[in-house]
Short mmCIF file of N, CA and C in Angstrom, two decimals:
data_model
loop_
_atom_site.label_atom_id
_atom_site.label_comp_id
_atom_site.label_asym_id
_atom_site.label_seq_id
_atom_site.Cartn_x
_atom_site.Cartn_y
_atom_site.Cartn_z
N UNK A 133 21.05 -31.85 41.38
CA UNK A 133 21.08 -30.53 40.77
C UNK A 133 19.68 -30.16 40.30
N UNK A 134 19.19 -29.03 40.84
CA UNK A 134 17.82 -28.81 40.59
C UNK A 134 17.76 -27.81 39.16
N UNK A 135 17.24 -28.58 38.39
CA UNK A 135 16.82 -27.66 36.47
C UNK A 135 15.61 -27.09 36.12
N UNK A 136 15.66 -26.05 35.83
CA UNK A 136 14.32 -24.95 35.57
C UNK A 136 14.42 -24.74 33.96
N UNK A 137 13.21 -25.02 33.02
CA UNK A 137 13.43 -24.81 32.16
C UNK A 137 12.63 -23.94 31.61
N UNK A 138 12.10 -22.41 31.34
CA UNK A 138 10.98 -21.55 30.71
C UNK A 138 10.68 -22.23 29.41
N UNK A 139 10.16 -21.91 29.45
CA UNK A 139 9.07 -21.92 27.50
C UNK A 139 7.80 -20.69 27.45
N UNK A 140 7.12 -20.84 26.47
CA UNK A 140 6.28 -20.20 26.36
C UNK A 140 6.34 -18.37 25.70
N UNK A 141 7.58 -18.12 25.95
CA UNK A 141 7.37 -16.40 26.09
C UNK A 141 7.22 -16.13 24.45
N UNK A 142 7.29 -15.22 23.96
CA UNK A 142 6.85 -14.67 22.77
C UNK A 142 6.54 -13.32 22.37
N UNK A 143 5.72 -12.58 21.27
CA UNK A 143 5.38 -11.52 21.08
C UNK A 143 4.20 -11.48 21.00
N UNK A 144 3.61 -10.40 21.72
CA UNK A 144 1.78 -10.42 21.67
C UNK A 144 1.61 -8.64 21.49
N UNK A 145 0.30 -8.54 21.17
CA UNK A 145 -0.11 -7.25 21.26
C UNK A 145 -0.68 -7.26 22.59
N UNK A 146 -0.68 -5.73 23.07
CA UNK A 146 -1.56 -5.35 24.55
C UNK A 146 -2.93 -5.69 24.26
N UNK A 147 -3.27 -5.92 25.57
CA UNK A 147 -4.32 -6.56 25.82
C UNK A 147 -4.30 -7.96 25.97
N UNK A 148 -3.39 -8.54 24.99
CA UNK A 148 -3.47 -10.21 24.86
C UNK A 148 -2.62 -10.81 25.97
N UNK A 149 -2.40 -12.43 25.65
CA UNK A 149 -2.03 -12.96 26.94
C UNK A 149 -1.78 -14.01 26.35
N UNK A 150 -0.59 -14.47 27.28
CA UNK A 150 0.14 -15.60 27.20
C UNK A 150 0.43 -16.51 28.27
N UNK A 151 0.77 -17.94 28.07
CA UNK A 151 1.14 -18.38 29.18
C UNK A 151 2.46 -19.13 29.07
N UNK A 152 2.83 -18.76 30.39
CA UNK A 152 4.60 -19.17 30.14
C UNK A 152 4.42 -20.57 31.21
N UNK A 153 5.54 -21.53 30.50
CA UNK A 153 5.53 -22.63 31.54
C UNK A 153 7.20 -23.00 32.35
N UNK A 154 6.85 -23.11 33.14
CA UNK A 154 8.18 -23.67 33.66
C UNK A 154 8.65 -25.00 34.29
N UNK A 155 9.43 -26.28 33.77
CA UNK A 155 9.56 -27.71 33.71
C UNK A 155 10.88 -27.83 34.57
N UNK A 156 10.31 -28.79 35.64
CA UNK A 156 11.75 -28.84 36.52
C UNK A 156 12.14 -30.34 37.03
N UNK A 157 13.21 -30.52 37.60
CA UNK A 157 13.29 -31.79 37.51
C UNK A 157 13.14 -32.24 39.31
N UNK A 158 12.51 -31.67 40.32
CA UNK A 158 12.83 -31.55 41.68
C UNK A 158 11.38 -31.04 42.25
N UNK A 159 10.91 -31.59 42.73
CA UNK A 159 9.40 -30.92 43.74
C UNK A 159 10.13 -29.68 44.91
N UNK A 160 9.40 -28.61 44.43
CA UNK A 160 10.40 -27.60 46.06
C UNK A 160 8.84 -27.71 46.79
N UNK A 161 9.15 -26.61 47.70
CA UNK A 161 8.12 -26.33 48.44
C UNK A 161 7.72 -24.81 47.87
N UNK A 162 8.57 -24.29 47.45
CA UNK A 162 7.96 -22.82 47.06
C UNK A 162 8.89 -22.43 45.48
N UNK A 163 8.03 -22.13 44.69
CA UNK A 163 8.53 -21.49 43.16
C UNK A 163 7.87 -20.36 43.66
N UNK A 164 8.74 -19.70 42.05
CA UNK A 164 8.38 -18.47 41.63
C UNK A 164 8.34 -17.83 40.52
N UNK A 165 8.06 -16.84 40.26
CA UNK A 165 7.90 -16.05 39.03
C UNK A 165 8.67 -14.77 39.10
N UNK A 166 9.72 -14.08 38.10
CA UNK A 166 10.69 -13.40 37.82
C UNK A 166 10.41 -12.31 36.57
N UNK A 167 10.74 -11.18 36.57
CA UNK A 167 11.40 -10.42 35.30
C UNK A 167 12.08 -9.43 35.31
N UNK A 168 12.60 -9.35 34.52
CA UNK A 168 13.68 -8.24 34.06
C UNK A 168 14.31 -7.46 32.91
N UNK A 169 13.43 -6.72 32.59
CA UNK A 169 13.39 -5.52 31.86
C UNK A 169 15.18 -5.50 31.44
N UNK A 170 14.99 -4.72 30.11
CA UNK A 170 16.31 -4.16 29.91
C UNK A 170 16.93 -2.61 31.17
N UNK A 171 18.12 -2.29 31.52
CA UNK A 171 17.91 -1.60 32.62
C UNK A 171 17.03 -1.48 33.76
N UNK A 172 16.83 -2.50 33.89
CA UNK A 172 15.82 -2.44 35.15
C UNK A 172 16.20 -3.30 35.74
N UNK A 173 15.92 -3.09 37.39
CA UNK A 173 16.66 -4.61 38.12
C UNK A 173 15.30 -6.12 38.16
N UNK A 174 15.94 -6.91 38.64
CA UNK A 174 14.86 -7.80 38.32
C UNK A 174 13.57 -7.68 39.51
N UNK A 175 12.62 -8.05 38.87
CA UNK A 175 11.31 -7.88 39.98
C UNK A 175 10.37 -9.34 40.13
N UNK A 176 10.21 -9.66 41.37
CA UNK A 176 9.13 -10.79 41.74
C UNK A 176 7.90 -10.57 41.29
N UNK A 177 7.48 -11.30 41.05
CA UNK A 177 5.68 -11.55 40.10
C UNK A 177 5.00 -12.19 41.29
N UNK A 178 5.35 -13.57 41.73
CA UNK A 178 4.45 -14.45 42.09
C UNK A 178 5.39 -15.40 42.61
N UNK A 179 4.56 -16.31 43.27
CA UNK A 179 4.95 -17.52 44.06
C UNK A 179 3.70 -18.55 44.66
N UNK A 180 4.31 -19.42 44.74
CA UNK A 180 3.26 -20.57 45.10
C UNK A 180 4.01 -21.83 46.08
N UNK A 181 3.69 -21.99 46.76
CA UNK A 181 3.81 -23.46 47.73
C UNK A 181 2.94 -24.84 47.20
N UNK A 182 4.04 -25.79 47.29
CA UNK A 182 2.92 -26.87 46.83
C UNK A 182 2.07 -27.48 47.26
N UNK A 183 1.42 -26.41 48.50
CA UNK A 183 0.04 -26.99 48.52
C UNK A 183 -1.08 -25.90 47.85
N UNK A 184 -0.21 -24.86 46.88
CA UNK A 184 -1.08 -23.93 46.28
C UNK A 184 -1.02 -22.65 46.81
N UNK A 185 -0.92 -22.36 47.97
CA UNK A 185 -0.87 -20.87 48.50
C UNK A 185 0.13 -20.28 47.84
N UNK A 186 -0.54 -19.02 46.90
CA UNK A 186 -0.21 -18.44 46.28
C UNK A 186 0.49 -16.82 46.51
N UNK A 187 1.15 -15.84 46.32
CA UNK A 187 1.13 -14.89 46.34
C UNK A 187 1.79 -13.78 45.43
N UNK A 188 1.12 -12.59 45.02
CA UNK A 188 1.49 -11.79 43.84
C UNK A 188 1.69 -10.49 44.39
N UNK A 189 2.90 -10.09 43.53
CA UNK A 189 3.44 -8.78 43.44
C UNK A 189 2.10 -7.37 42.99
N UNK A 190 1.97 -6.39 43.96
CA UNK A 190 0.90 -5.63 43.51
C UNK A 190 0.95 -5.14 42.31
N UNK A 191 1.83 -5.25 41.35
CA UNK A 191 2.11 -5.09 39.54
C UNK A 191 1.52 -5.38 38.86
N UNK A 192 1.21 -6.82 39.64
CA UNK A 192 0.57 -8.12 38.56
C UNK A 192 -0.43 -9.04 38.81
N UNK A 193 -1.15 -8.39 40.36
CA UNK A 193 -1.89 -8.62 40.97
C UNK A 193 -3.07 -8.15 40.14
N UNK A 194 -4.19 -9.79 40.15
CA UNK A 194 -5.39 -9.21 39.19
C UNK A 194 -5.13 -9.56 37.69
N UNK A 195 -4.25 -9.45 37.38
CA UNK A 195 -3.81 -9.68 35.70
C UNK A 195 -3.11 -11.11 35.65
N UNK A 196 -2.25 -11.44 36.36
CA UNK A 196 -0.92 -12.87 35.96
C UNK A 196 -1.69 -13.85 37.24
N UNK A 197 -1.64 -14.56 36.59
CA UNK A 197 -2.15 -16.08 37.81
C UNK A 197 -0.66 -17.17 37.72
N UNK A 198 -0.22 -17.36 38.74
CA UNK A 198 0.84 -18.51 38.87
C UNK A 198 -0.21 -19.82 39.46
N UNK A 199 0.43 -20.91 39.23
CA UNK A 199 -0.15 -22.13 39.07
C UNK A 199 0.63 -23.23 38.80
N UNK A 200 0.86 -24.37 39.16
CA UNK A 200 1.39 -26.05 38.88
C UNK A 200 0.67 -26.88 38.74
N UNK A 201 1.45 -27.86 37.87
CA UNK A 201 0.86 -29.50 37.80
C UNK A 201 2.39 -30.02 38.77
N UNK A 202 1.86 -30.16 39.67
CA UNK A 202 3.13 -31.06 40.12
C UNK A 202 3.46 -32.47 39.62
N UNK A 203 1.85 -33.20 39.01
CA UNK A 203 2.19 -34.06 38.42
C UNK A 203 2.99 -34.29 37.37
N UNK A 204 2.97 -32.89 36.63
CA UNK A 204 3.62 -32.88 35.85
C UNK A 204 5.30 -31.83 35.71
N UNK A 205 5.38 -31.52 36.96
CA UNK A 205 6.44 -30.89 37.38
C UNK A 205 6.60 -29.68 36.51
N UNK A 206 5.40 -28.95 36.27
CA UNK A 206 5.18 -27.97 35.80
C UNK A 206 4.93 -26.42 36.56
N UNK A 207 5.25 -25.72 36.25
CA UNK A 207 4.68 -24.45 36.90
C UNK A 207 4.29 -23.47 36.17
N UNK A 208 3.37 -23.00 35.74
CA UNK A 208 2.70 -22.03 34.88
C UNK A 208 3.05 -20.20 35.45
N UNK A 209 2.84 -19.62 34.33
CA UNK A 209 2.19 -17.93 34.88
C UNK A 209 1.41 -17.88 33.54
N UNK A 210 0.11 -17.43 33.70
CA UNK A 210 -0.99 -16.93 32.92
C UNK A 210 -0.82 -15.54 33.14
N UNK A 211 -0.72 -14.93 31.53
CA UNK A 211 -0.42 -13.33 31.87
C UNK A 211 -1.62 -12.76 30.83
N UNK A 212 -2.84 -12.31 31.33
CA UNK A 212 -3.65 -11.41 30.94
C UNK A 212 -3.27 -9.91 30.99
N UNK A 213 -3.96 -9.34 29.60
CA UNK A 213 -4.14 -7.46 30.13
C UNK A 213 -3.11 -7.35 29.69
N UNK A 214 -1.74 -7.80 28.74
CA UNK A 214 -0.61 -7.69 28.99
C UNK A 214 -0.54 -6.02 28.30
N UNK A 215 0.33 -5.49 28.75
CA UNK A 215 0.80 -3.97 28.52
C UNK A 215 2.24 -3.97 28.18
N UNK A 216 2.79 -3.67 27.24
CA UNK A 216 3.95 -2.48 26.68
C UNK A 216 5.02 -2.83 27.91
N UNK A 217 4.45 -2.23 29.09
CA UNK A 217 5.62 -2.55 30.40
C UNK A 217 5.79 -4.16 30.74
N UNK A 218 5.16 -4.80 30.49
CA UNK A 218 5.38 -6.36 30.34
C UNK A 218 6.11 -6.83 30.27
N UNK A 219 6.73 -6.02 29.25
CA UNK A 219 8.17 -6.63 27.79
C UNK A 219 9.37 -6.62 28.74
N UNK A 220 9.93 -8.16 29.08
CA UNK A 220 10.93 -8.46 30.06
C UNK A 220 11.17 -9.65 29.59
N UNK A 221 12.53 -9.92 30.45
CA UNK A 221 12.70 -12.02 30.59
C UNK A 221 12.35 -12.32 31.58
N UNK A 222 11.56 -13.58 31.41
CA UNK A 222 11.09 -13.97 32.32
C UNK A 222 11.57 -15.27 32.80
N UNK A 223 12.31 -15.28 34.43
CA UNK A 223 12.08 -16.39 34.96
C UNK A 223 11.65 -17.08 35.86
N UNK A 224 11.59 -18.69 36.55
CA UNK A 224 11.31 -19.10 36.88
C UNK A 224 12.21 -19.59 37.64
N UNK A 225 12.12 -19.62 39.41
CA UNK A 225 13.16 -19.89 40.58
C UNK A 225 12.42 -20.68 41.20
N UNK A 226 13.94 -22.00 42.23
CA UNK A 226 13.06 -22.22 43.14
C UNK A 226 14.03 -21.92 44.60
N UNK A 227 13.70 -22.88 45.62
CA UNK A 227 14.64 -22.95 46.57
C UNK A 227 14.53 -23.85 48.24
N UNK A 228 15.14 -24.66 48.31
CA UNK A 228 14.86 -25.32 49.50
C UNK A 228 14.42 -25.01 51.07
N UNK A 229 14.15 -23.78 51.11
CA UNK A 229 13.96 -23.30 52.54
C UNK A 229 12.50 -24.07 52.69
N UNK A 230 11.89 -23.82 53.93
CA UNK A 230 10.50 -23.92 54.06
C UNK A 230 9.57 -22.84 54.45
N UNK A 231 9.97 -21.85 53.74
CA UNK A 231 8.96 -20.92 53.52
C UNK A 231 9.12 -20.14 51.88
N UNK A 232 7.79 -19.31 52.13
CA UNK A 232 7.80 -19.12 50.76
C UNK A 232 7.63 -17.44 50.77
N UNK A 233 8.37 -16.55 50.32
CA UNK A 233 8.19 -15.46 50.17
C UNK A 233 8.20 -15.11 48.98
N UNK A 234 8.14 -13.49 48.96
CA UNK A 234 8.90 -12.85 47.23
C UNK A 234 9.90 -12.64 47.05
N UNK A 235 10.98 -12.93 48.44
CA UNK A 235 12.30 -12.01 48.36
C UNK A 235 13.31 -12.99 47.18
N UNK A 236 13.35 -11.67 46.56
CA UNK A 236 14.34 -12.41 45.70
C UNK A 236 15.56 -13.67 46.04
N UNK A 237 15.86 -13.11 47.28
CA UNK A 237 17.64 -14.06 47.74
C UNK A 237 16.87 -15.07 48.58
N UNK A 238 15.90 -15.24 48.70
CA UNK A 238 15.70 -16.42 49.37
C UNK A 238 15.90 -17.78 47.90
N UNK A 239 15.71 -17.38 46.74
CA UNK A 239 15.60 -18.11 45.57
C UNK A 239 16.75 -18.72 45.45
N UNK A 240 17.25 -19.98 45.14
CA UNK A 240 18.77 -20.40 44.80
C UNK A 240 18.75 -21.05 43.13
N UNK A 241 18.18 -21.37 42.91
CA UNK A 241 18.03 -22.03 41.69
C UNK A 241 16.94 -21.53 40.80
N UNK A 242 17.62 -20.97 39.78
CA UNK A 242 17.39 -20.00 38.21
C UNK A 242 16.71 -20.90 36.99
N UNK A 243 15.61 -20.24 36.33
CA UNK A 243 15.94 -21.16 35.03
C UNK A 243 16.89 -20.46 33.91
N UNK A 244 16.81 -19.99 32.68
CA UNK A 244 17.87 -19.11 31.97
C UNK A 244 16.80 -18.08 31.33
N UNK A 245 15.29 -17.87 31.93
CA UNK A 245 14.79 -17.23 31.14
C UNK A 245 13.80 -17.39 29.62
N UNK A 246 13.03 -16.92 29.55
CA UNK A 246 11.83 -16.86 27.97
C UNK A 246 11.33 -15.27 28.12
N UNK A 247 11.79 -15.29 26.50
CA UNK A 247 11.65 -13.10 26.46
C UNK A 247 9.82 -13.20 26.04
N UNK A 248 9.10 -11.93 26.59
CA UNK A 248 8.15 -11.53 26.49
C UNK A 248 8.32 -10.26 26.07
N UNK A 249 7.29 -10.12 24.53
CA UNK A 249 8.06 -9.02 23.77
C UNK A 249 6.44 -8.30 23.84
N UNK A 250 5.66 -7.26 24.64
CA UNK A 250 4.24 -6.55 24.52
C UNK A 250 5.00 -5.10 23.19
N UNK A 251 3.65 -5.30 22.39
CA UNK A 251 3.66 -4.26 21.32
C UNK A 251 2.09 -3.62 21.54
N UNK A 252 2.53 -2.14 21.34
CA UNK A 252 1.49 -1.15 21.88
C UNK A 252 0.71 -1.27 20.80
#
């Protein structure tokens, strides 16, 4: 059974930045990065393969860096610049295929989420 666990999220003012981590118990080949606004459907951030190839949603492109310690079965998002529209839950997916996209349904395994609260 593959376990995703967030940490990190919190309240910041704009401009500032946080970094969220995500702890799993399973090496995939491709994670990702998640959020979802109140009324809003959920949206892809980022993704990474574990040999590093990375890729970001044009939202958050430039501002959020995704990143792992596989040694440490970690997966990061560094969120600079943060803005007001920020303010979501954020999670962290993975999934056994062997490729790595943004599409959401390729993802099978959820963590439960860490709220990111931006104040203007």
């Amino acid at each position: 059974q593959v376990q995703l666990v967030e940490s990190g999220g919190g309240s910041v003012q704009a401009g500032g930045s946080l970094r969220l981590s995500c702890t799993y118990n399973s090496t995939m080949y491709c994670m990702g990065w998640f959020r979802q606004a109140p009324g809003k459907e959920r949206e892809a951030l980022a993704r990474i393969t574990d040999a590093g190839t990375t890729g970001y949603a044009k939202s958050v492109k430039g501002r959020f860096t995704i990143s792992q310690d596989i040694a440490k079965n970690t997966l990061y998002l560094q969120m600079d610049s943060l803005l007001p529209e920020d303010t979501a839950m954020y999670f962290c997916a993975t999934h056994w295929r062997n490729w790595c996209s943004l599409a959401q349904s390729d993802f099978e395994y959820w963590g439960r989420g860490t709220q990111v609260t931006v104040s203007s």
